[in-house]
C-alpha positions as MATLAB code, in Angstrom:
seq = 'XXXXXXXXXXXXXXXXXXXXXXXXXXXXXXXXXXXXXXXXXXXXXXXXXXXXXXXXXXXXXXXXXXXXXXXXXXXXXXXXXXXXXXXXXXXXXXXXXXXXXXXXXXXXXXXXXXXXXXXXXXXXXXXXXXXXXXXXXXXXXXXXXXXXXXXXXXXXXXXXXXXXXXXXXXXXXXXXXXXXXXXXXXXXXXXXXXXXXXXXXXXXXXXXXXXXXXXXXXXXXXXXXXXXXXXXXXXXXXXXXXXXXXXXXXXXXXXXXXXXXXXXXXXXXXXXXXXXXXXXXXXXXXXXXXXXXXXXXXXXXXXXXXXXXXXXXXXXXXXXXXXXXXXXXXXXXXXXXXXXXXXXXXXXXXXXXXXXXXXXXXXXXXXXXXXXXXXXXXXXXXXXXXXXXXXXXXXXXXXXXXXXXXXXXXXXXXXXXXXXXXXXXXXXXXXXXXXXXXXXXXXXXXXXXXXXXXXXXXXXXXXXXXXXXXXXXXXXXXXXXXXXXXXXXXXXXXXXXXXXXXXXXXXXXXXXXXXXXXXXXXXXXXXXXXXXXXXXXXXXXXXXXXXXXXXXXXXXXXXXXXXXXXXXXXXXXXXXXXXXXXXXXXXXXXXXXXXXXXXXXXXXXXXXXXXXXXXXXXXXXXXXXXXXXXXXXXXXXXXXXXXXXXXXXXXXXXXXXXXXXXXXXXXX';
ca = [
       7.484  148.966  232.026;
       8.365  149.848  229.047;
      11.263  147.734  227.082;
      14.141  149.818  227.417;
      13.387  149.528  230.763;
      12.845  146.153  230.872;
      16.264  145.484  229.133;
      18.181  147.615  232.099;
      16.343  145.505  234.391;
      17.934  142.180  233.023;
      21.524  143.574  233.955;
      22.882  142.868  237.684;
      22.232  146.374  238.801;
      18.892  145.767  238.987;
      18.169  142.201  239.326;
      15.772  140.213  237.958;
      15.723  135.917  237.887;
      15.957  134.206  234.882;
      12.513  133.158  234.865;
      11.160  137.070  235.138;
      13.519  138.182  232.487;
      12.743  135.854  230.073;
       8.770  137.361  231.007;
       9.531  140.556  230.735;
      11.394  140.325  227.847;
       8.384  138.317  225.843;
       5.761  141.011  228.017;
       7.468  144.245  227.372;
      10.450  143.997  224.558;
       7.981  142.323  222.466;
       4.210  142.370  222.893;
       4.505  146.082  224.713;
       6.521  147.427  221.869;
       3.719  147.375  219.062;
       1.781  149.358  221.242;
       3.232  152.428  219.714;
       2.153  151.533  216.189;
      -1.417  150.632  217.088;
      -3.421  150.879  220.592;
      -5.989  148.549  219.209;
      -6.472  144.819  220.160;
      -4.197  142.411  218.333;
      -4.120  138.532  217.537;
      -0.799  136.235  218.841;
      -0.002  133.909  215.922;
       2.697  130.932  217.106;
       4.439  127.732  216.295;
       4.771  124.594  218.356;
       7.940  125.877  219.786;
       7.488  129.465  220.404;
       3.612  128.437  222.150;
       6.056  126.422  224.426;
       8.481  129.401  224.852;
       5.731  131.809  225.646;
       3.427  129.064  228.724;
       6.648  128.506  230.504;
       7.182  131.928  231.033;
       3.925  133.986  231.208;
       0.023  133.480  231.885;
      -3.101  133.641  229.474;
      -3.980  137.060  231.741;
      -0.060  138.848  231.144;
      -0.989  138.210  227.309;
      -3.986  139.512  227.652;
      -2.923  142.787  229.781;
      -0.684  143.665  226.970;
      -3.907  143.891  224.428;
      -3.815  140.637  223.206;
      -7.485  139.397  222.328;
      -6.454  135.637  220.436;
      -3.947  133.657  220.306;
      -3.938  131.261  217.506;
      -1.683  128.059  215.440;
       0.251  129.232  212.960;
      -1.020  126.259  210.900;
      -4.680  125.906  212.349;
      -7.044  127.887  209.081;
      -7.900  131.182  210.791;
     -10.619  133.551  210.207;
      -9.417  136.851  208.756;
      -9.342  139.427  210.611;
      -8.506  142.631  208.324;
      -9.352  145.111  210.987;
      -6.490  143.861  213.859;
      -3.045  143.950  213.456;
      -1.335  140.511  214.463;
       1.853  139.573  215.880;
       3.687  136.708  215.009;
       6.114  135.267  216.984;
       7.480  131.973  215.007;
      10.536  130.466  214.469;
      12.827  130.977  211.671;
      12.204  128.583  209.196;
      11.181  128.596  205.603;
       7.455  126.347  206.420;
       7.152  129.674  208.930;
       7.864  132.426  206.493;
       5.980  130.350  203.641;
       2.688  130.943  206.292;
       3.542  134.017  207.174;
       3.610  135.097  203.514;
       0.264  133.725  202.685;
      -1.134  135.515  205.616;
      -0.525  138.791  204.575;
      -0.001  139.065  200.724;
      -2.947  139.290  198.201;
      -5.596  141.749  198.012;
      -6.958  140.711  201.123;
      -4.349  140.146  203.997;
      -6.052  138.169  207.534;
      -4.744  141.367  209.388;
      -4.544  144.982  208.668;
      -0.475  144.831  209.924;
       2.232  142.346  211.098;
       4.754  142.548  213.640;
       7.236  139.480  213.100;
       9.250  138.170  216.058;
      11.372  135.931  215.786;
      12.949  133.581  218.612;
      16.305  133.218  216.731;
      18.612  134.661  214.068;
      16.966  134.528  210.911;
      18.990  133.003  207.769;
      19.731  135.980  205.209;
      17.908  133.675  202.707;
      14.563  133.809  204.397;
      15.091  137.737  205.033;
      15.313  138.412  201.298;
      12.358  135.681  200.877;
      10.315  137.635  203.025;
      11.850  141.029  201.267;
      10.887  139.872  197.611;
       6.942  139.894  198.255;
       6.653  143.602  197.915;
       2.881  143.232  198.530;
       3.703  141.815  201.908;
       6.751  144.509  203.081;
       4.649  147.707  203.508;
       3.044  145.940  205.902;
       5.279  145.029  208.062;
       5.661  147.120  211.638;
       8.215  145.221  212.822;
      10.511  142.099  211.802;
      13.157  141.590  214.856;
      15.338  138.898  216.458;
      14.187  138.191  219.869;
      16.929  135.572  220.290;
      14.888  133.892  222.733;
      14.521  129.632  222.535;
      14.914  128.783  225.696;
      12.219  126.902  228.328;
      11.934  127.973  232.052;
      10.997  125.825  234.321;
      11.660  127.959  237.549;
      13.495  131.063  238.633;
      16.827  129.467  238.323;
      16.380  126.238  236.139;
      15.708  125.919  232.363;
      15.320  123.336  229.517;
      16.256  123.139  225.636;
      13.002  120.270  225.451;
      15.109  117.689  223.973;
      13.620  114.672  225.541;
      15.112  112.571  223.250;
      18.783  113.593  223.324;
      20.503  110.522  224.006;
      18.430  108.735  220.956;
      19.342  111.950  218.319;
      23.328  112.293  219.830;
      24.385  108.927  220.703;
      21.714  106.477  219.658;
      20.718  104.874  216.397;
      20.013  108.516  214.739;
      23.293  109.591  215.656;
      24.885  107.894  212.762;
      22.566  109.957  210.294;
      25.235  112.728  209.785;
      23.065  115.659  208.648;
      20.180  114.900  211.346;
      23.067  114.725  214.246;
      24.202  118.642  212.609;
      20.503  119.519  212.733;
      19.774  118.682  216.128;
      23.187  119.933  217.445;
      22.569  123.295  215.820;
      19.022  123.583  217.576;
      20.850  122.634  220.765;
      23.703  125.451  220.330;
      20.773  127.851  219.189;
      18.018  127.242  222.591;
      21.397  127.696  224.646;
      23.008  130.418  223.435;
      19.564  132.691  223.645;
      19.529  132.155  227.395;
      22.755  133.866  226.947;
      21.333  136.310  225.061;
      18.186  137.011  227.653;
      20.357  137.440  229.995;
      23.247  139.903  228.368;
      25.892  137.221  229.692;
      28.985  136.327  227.823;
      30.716  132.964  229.525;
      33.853  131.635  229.919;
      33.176  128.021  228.329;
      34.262  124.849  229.655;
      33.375  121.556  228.771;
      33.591  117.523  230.125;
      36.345  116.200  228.346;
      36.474  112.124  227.879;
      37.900  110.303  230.101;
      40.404  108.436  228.212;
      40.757  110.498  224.459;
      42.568  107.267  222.931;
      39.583  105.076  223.448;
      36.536  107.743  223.595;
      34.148  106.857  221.452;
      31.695  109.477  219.246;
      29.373  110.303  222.069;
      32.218  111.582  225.004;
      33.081  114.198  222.555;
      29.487  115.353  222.647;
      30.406  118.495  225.521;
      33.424  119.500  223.461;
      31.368  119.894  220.031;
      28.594  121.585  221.650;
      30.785  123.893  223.238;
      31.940  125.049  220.314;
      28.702  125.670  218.667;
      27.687  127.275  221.435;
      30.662  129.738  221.609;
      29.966  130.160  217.853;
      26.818  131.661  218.020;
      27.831  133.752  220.976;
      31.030  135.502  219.187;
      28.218  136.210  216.543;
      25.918  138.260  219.463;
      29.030  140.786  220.099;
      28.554  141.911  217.035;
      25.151  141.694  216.212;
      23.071  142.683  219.743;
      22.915  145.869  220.978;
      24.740  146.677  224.212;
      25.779  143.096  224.587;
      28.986  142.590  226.281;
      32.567  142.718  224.738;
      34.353  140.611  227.670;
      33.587  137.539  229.248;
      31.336  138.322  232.437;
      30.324  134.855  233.884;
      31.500  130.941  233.491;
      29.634  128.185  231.791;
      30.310  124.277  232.240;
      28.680  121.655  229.879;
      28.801  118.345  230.949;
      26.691  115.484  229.843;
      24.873  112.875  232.185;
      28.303  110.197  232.522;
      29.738  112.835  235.149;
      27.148  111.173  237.537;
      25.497  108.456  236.714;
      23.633  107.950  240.690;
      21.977  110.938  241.080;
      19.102  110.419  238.389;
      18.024  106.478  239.801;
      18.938  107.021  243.488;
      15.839  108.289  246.013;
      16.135  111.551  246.758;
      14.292  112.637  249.899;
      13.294  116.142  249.345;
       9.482  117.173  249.125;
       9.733  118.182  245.602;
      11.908  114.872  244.548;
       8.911  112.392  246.084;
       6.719  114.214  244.577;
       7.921  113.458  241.045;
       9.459  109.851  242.274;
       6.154  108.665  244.442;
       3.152  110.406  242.861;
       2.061  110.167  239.004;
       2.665  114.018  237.929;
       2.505  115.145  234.635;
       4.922  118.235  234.647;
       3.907  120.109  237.670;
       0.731  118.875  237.548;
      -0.571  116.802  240.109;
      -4.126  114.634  240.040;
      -4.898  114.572  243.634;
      -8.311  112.787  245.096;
      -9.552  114.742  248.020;
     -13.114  115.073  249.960;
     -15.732  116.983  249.006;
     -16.711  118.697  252.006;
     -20.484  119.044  250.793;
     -21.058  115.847  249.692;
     -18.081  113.675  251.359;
     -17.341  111.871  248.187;
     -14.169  111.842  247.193;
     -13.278  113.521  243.814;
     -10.425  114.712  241.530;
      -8.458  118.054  242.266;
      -5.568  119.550  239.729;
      -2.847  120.558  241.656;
      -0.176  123.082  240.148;
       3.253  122.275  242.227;
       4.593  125.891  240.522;
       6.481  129.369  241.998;
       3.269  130.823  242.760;
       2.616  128.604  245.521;
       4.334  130.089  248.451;
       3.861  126.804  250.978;
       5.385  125.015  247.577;
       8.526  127.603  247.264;
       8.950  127.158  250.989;
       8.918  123.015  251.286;
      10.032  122.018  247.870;
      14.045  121.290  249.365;
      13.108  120.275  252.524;
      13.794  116.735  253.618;
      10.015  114.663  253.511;
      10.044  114.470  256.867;
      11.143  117.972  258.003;
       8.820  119.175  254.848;
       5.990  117.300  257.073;
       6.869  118.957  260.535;
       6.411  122.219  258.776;
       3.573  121.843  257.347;
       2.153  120.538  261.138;
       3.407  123.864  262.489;
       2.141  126.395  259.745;
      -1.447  124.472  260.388;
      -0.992  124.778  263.997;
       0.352  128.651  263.681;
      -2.772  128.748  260.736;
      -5.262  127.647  263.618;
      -4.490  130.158  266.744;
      -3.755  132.972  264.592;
      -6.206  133.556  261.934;
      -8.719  135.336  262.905;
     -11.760  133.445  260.990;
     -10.120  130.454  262.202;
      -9.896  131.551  265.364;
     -13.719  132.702  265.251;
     -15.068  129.348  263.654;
     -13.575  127.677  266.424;
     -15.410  129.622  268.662;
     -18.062  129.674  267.373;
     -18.256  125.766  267.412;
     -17.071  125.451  270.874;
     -20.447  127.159  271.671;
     -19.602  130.630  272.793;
     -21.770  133.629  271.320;
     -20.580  135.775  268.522;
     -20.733  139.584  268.268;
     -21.758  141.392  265.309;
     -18.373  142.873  265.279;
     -17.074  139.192  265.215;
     -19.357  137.764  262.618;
     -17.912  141.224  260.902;
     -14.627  140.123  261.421;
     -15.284  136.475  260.460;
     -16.951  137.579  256.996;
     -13.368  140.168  256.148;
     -11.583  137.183  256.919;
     -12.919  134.543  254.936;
     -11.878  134.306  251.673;
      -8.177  135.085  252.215;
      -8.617  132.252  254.927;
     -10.122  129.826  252.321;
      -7.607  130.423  250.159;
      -4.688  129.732  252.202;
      -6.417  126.977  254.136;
      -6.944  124.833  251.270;
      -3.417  125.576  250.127;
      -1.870  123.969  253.110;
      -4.543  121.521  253.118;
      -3.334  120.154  249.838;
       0.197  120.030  250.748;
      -0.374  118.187  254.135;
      -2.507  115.864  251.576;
       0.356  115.365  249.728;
       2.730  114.848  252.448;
       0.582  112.366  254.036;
       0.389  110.185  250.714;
       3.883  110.210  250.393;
       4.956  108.960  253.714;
       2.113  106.141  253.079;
       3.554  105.338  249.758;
       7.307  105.310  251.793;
       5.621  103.356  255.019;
       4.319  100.674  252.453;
       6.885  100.165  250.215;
       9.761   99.936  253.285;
      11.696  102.839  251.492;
      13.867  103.797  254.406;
      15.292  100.214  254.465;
      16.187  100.562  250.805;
      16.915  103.917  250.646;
      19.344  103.243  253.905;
      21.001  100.373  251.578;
      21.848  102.665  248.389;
      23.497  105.827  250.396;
      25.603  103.041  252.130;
      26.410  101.612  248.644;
      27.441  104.937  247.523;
      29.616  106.073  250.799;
      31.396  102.680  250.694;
      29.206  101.306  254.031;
      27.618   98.110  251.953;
      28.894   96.113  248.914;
      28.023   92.515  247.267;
      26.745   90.756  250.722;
      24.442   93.320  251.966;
      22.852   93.802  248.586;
      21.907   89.828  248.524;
      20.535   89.896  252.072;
      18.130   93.002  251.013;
      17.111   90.873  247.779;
      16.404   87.472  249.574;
      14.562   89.338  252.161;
      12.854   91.712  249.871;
      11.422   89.199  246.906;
       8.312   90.871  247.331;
      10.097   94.806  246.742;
       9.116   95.963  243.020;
      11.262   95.410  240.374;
      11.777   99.327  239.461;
      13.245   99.873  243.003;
      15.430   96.547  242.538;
      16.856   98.048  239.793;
      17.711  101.036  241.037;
      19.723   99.584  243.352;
      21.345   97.682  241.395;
      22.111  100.465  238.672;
      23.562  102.162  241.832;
      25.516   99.538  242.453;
      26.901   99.207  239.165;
      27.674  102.600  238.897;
      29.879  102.189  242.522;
      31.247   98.474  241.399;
      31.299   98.362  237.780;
      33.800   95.437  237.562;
      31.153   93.228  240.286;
      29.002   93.403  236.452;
      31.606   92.173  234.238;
      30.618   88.503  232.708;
      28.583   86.025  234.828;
      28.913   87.904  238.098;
      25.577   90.876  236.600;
      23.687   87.650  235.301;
      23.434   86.209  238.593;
      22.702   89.338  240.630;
      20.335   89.898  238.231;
      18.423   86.987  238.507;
      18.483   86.574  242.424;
      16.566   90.290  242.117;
      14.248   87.971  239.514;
      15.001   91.412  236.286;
      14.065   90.664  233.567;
      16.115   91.158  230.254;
      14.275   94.886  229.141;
      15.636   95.157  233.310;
      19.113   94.385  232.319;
      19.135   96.379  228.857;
      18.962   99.515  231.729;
      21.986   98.728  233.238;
      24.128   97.706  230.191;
      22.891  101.044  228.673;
      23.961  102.887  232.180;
      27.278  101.572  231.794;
      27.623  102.453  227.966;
      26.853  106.119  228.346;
      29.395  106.120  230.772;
      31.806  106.028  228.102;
      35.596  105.322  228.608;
      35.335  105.409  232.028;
      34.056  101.641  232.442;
      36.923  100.247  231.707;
      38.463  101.134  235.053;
      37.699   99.626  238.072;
      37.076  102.353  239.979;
      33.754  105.108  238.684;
      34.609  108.404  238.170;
      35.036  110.906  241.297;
      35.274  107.527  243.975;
      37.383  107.574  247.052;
      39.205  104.608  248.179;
      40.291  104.230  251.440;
      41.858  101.902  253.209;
      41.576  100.432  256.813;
      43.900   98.646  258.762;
      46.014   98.324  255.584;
      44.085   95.177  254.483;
      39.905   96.444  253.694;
      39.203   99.257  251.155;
      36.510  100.873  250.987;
      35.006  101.838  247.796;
      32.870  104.754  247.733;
      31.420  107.149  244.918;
      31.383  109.816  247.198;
      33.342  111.575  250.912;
      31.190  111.749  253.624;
      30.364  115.447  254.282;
      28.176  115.180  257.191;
      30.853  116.251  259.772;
      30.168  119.585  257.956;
      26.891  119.797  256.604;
      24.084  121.388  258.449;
      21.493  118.693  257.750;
      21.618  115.579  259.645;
      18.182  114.613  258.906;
      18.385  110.586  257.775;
      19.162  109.674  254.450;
      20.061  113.252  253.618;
      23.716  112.159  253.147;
      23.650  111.741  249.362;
      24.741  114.891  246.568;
      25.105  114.811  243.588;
      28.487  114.998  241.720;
      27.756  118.858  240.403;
      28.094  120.176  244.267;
      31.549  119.446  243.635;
      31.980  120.592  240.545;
      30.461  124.025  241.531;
      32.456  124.601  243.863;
      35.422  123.880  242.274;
      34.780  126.358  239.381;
      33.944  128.861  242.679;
      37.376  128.169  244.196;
      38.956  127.958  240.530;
      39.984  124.428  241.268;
      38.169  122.286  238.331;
      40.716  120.795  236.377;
      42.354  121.907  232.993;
      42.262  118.595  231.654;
      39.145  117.308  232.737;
      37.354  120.618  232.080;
      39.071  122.220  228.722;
      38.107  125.758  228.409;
      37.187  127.265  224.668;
      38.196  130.524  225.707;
      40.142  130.731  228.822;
      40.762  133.409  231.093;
      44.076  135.062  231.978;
      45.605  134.544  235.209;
      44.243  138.303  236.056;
      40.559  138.159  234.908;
      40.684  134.250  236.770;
      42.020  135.529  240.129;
      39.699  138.768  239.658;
      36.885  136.191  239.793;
      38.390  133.949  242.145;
      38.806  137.349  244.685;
      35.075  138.735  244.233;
      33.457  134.922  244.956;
      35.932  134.576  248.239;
      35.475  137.960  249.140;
      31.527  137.618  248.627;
      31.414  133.841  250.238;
      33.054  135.537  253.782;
      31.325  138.674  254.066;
      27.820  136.431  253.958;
      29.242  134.223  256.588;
      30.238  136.384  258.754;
      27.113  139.242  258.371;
      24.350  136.922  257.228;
      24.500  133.811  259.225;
      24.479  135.455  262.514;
      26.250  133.561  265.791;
      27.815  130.120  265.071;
      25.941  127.161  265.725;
      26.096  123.352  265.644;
      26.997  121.713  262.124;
      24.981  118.750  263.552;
      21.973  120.777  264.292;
      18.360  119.450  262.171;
      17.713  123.027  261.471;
      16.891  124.357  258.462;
      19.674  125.607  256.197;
      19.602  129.303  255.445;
      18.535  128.377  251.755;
      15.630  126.707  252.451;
      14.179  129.202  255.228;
      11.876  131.336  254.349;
      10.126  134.161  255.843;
       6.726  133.437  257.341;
       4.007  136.098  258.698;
       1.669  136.103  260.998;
      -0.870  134.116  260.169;
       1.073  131.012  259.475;
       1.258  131.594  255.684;
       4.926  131.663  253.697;
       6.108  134.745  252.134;
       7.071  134.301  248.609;
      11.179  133.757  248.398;
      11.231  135.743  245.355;
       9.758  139.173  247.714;
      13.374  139.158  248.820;
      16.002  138.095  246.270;
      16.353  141.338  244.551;
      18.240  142.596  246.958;
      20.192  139.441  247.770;
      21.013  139.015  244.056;
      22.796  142.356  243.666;
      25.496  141.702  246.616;
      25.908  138.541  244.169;
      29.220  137.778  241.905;
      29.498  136.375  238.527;
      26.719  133.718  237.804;
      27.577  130.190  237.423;
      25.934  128.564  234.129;
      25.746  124.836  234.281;
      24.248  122.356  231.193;
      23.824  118.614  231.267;
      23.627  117.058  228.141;
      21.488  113.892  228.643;
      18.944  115.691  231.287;
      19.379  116.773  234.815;
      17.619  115.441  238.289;
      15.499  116.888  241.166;
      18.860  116.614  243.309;
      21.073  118.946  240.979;
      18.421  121.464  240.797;
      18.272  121.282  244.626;
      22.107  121.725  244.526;
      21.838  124.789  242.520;
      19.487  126.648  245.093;
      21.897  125.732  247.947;
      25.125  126.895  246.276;
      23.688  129.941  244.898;
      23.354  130.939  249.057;
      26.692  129.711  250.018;
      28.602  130.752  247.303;
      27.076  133.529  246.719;
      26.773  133.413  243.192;
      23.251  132.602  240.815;
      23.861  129.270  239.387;
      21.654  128.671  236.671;
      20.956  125.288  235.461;
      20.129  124.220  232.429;
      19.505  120.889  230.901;
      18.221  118.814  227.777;
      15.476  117.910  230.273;
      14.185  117.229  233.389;
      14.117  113.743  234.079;
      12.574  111.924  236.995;
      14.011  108.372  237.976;
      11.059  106.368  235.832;
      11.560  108.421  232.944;
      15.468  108.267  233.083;
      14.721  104.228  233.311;
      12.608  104.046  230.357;
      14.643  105.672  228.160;
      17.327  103.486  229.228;
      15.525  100.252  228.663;
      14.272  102.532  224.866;
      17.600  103.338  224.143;
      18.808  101.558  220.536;
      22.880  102.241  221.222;
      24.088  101.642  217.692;
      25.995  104.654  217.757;
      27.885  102.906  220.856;
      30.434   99.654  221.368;
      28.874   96.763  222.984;
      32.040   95.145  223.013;
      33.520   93.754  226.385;
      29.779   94.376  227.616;
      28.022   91.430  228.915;
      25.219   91.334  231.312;
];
């Protein structure tokens, strides 16, 4: 492919997920296009940033295909290498050019010719810099903007890799004026490129505070980063080629107060115990399995990643409906492969052909392969549902969705903690940062110290939940959390609850699969063109026409897939698997990749959806994302400061120095 095709590709016409266009682009636009100058093998010099850029998106072997013999640290010493030409792919900054320069001035260059890439707009300062060594300029092949700082983490999902947001925006560092700038420009920068990638230009909206008069610094975090991000984009009109003139999709930036459950509550999907139960590093799992020579146990890496089809397949499932499926595909496995089929003969005693054994042999290693793939899952899924047996999960995970649908309050949280002493204190917590979140005025003065010690926390414990209810900004001061329904029975009990029941309509009725996160709404709101003005201010706002133009092609997309794609009604109540999670499966029990089919699905598509959370998203919002992006009809991209699992969330809570916020009125 060569990279004007690849750029066509990127546009709706012919679809491509973020994830592959964000390859391509790095394959094709840039490592493809010096293959004009030179046909020769060539060296891949990088920073720390764009080495991070280029694993999330592509493989050692797609370097490689593209005539790429090393790949080295821009600031590791390197062997010259005057006969090779070398591309560079760095970020723009004047440590970066200063290396670059050394490289290839002098008498005696590293490399015989440099091709300079880099992953944002370069500063007209470092241009001339790099200009005024007239040793280095002839040669130069190339010196472009790729406009590409952005981190995939799956076909619809990506990251900016600021971990420590919270700490740089709202925390201690915050109040350093000039390091707040710095890390907001880098923020507006790794955002707008996705824009960029993608030949998108959104209608931005941001999370306005909840009460301006009393907001303090950090609630105004969306609205400034909204504008720096619709700074940088007005400068792409004018700057990249074919990029578009009018707005084409809508963006909402939000930061991590618009739901403040979804990243301590347990989630019950595959993919969310995976991160919760099991000590991952990324998408790496350390699993111990048993040697089938020896029978000793020992230590397999396990990549939980797109190019694991049972993985693509199971990841959104409930646990338990994640665990049936994996039953039947080994079942299916079993009595339809045909080297399965002939082991088991041949162990039951009957006599094999030659034309079997034949068979057996052709069989083998694709049988092997997939075997051990659903092997390691049913591992998996067995270790979770010990860690959830042992632990008495479902009990606790029964308690917090009735916390959050208004079911349990104050006197059902004390029974579970006298009759659960022996429950660990991260899962006490979470409960109780749930709760807070649903009650915040049961943790106003004495009332949170006593909860807190019946549940035995200790005071790092309690830092967690103070923190919580800081970040939640303005908001606290009311009794009520933001986006809770009160209703109210026999005109006497109300019934607090953070969110509406939705399991009269929802196709899942598998337990504890009651709980969404607050973003469902908010999608669909921007789908229907409900979200409000106020709460949602736009930067550049659409006119009625171009609103109910989008509003028209979503509706008129949303109905034509319900009535065409879903097929005959059937129950709401049914524990069948929602279109979006059911994939196609052949014959011998193995899953078809999702991604065979989406090109196709993608173009009958409308506008995408862009969605960032300032302060990191959760396993539950990205599930979101994949389910609305079938409903609706429409790609919704997420993307995020990072991803955070429940631990991690915790721990940065408990880290978190909160100078840059009011402790006043707070006690716990």
């Amino acid at each position: 492919m060569s990279a004007s095709e690849s750029a066509s590709a990127s546009g709706r016409g012919d679809y491509k997920n973020f994830r592959m266009t964000s390859r391509d682009r790095l394959l094709y636009e840039m490592l493809q296009s010096t293959s004009s100058e030179s046909k020769s093998w060539k060296v891949l010099i990088m920073d720390k940033v764009t080495v991070k850029v280029m694993s999330s998106s592509c493989k050692m072997a797609d370097i490689t295909d593209q005539g790429i013999s090393l790949v080295e640290d821009l600031f590791r010493r390197r062997q010259p290498l005057p006969s090779l030409d070398a591309i560079y792919f760095i970020q723009p900054t004047k440590e970066n050019i200063v290396m670059f320069l050394s490289d290839m001035s002098g008498r005696e260059p590293l490399y015989k010719k440099a091709f300079v890439f880099f992953c944002q707009p370069v500063p007209k300062e470092l241009v001339n810099h790099i200009k005024s060594d007239m040793s280095v300029v002839p040669r130069i092949g190339a010196l472009r903007e790729m406009n590409l700082e952005f981190f995939p983490v799956d076909s619809q999902v990506f990251v900016t890799e600021n971990d420590s947001a919270l700490e740089d925006f709202v925390g201690e560092n915050s109040q350093n004026a000039r390091k707040f700038d710095a890390c907001m420009n880098t923020l507006a920068i790794r955002i707008a490129t996705a824009f960029a990638s993608l030949k998108e230009l959104p209608y931005v909206r941001f999370q306005t505070a909840k009460d301006p008069d009393t907001a303090s610094s950090h609630e105004l975090i969306p609205s400034k980063l909204a504008s720096a991000v619709w700074d940088r984009l007005k400068l792409y009109k004018s700057t990249i080629p074919n990029y578009p003139q009018k707005e084409t999709c809508e963006f909402l930036i939000l930061d991590r107060s618009v739901d403040q459950i979804a990243p301590v509550i347990h989630e019950w999907t595959y993919d969310a115990m995976c991160h919760d139960l099991l000590e991952m590093d990324g998408n790496k799992l350390i699993l111990e399995v048993t040697n089938k020579a020896t029978g000793q146990p020992e230590k397999k890496e396990v990549l939980l990643e797109d190019s694991d089809p049972v993985w693509l397949e199971i990841r959104h499932l409930h646990i338990a409906e994640a665990s049936e499926r994996l039953h039947e595909k080994m079942t299916n496995f079993a009595s339809k492969n045909k080297a399965a089929a002939l082991s088991q003969a041949s162990r039951d005693g009957a006599e094999l052909s030659t034309r079997d054994l034949q068979k057996m042999v052709q069989a083998l290693p694709q049988y092997t392969e997939q075997m051990e793939k659903l092997s390691l899952h049913v591992e998996i899924a067995g270790k979770i549902n010990k860690i959830i047996r042992d632990m008495g999960l479902r009990e606790l995970g029964q308690l917090e969705q009735d916390i959050v649908f208004g079911d349990a309050g104050t006197k059902e949280i004390i029974t579970f903690l006298r009759a659960h002493q022996d429950a660990s204190a991260d899962n006490k917590l979470r409960l109780l940062m749930i709760y807070a979140s649903v009650h915040p005025d049961k943790f106003e003065g004495d009332k949170a110290s006593k909860i807190m010690q019946l549940a035995k926390l200790s005071a790092e414990d309690m830092k967690a939940v103070k923190t919580m209810r800081l970040l939640a900004g303005s908001s606290i001061s009311k009794k009520k959390p933001s986006g809770s329904f009160s209703l109210t029975f026999d005109g006497q009990r109300k019934k607090i609850a953070a969110r509406k029941d939705k399991t009269n309509y929802e196709e899942e009725s598998w337990a504890l699969s009651k709980f969404y996160p607050m973003l469902e709404e908010l999608i669909e709101n921007v789908n229907k063109g409900e979200l409000s003005k106020n709460d949602y201010q736009y930067i550049n706002e659409p006119t009625p026409v171009n609103r109910e133009h989008i509003r028209s092609q979503s509706t008129s997309l949303s109905s034509t897939t319900t009535t065409t794609a879903t097929g005959p009604p059937r129950s709401m109540r049914s524990r069948r698997t929602a279109t979006w999670a059911r994939p196609h499966s052949s014959e011998d029990g193995s899953s078809d990749s999702v991604l065979r089919n989406s090109p196709n699905d993608f173009k009958m598509m409308g506008s995408r959806i862009f969605i960032f959370i300032f302060g990191g998203a959760t396993r539950s919002e990205i599930r979101t994302c994949y389910k609305l992006t079938n409903k609706l009809r429409r790609e919704i991209i997420l993307g995020a400061t990072c991803i955070d699992d429940p631990t991690q969330y915790i721990t940065k809570l408990k880290q978190f120095s909160g100078k840059g916020l009011s402790l006043e009125g707070l006690r716990i």
